[in-house]
mmCIF file of C-alpha atoms in Angstrom:
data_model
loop_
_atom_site.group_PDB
_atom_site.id
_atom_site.type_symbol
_atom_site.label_atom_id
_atom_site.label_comp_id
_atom_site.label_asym_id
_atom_site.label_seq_id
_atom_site.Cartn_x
_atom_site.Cartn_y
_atom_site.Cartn_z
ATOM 1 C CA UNK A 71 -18.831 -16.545 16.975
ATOM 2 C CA UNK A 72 -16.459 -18.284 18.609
ATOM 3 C CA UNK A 73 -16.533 -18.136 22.619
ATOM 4 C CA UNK A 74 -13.810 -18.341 24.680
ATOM 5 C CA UNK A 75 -14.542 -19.144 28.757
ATOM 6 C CA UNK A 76 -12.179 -18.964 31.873
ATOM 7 C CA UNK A 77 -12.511 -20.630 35.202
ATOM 8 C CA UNK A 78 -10.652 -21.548 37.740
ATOM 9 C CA UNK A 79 -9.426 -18.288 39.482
ATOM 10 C CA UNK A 80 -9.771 -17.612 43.382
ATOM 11 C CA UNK A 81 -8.089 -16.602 46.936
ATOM 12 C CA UNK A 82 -4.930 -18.103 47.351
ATOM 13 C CA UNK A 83 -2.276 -17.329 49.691
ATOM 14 C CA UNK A 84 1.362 -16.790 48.303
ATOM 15 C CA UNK A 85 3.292 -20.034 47.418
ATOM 16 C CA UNK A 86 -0.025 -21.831 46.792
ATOM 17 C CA UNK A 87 -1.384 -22.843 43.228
ATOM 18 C CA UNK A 88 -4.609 -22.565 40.882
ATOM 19 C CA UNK A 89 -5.062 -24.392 37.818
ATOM 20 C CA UNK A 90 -7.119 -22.402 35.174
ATOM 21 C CA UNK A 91 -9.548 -23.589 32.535
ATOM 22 C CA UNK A 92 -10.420 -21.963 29.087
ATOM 23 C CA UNK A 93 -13.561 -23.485 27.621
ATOM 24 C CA UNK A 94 -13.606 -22.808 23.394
ATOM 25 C CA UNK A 95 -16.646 -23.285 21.636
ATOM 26 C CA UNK A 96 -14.684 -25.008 18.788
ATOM 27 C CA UNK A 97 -11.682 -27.200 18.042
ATOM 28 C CA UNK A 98 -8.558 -25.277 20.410
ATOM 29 C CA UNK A 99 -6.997 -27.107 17.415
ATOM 30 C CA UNK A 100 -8.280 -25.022 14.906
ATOM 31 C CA UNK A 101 -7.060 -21.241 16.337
ATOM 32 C CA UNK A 102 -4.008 -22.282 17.913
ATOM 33 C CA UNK A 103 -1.773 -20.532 19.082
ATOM 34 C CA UNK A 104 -3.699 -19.919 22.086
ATOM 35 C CA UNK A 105 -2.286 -17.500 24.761
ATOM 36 C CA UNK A 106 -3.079 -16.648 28.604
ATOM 37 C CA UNK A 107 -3.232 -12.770 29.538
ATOM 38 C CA UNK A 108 -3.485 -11.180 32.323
ATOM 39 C CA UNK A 109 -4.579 -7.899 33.385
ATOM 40 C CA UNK A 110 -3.591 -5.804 36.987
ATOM 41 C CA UNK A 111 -5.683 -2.870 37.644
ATOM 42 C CA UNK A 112 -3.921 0.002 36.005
ATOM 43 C CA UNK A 113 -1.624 -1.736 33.909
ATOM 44 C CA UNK A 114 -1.962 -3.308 30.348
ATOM 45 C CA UNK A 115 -2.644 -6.161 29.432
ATOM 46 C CA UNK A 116 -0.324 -8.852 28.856
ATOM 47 C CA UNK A 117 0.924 -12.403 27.325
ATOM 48 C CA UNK A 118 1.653 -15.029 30.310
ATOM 49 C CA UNK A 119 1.975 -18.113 28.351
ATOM 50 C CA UNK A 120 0.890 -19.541 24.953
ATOM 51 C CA UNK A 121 0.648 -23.042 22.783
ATOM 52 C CA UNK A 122 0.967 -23.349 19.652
ATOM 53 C CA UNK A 123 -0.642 -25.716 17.389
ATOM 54 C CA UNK A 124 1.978 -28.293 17.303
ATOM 55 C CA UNK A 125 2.228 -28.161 21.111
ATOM 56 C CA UNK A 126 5.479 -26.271 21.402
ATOM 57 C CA UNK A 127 5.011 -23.529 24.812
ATOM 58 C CA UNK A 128 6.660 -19.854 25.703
ATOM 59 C CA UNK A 129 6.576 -18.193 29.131
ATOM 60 C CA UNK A 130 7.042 -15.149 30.236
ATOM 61 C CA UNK A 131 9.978 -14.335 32.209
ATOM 62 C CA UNK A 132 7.573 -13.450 34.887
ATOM 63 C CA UNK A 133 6.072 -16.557 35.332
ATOM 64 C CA UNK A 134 8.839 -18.730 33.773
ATOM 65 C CA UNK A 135 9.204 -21.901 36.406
ATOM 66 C CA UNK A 136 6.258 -21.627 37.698
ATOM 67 C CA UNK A 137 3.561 -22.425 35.560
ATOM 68 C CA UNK A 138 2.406 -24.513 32.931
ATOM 69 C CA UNK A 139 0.237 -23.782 30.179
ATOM 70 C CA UNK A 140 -1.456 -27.391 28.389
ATOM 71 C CA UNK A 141 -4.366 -28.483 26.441
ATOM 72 C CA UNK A 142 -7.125 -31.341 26.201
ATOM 73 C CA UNK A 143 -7.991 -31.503 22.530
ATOM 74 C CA UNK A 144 -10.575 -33.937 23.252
ATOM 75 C CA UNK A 145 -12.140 -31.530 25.897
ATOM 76 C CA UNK A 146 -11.654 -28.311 23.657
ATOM 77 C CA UNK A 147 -9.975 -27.353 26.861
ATOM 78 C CA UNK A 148 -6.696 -24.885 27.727
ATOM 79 C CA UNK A 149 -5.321 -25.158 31.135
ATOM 80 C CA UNK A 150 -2.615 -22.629 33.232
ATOM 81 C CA UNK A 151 -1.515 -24.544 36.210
ATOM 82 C CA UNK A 152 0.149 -21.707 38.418
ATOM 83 C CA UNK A 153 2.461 -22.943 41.099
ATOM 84 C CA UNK A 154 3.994 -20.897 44.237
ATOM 85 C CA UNK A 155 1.977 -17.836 43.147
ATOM 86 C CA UNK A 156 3.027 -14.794 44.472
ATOM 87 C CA UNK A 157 1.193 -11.276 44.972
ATOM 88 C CA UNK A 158 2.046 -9.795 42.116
ATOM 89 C CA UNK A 159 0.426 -12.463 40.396
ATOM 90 C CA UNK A 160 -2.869 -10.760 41.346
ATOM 91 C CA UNK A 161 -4.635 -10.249 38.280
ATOM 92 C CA UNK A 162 -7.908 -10.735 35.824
ATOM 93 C CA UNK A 163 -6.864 -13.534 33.567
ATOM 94 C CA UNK A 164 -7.790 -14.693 30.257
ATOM 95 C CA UNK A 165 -7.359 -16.846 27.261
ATOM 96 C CA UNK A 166 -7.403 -16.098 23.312
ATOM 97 C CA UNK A 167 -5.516 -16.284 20.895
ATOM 98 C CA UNK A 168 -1.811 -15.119 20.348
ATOM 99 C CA UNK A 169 -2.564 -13.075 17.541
ATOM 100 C CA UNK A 170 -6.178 -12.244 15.514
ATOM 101 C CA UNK A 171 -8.114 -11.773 18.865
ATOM 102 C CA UNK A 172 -11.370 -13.129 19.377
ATOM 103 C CA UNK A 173 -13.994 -10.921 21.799
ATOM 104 C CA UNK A 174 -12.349 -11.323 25.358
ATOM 105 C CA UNK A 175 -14.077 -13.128 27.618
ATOM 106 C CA UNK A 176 -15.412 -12.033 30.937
ATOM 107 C CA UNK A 177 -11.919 -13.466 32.625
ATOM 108 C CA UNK A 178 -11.403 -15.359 35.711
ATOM 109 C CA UNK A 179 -10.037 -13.243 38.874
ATOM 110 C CA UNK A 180 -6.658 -14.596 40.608
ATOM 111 C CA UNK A 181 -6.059 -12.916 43.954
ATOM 112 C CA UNK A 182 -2.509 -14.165 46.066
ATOM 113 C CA UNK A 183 -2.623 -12.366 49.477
ATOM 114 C CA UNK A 184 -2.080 -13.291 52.794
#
């Protein structure tokens, strides 16, 4: 089964940045495209950012700008780099796939306030 593992989250004030991990248990290669979600308390969740196999990225228009979604194929490792994060950025996130889900993870928490 493959596993899926996010890091990175935290406390940050708004304007700062966090840089998010997702740990796979296999080749990233292998079930690209890989998306982040995220998930505000009483809202759905939703699709942030994802990579395709071949590299090639999409952004939400509510993060467009300001983040940056990558991979380390060598490290089986997806990263979200969030940059001048604001409040309503305050969410659970987590990484999967785009489409065919996997069991989600446990997330990792992001929290912008002041």
């Amino acid at each position: 089964q493959v596993q899926l593992v996010e890091s990175g989250g935290g406390l940050v004030q708004p304007g700062g940045s966090l840089r998010l991990s997702c740990a796979a248990s296999i080749r990233i290669f292998e079930i690209s495209p890989l998306g982040w979600y995220r998930q505000a308390p009483g809202t759905q969740r939703e699709l942030v950012a994802d990579i395709s196999g071949g590299g090639r990225t999409n952004y939400a228009a509510s993060v467009e700008g300001r983040c940056t979604i990558s991979r380390d194929t060598t490290k089986n490792t997806m990263y979200l780099q969030m940059n001048n994060l604001k409040p309503e950025d305050t969410a659970v996130y987590y990484c999967n796939r785009k489409t065919g889900w996997f069991s989600w993870g446990q997330g990792t928490q992001v929290t912008v306030s002041s």
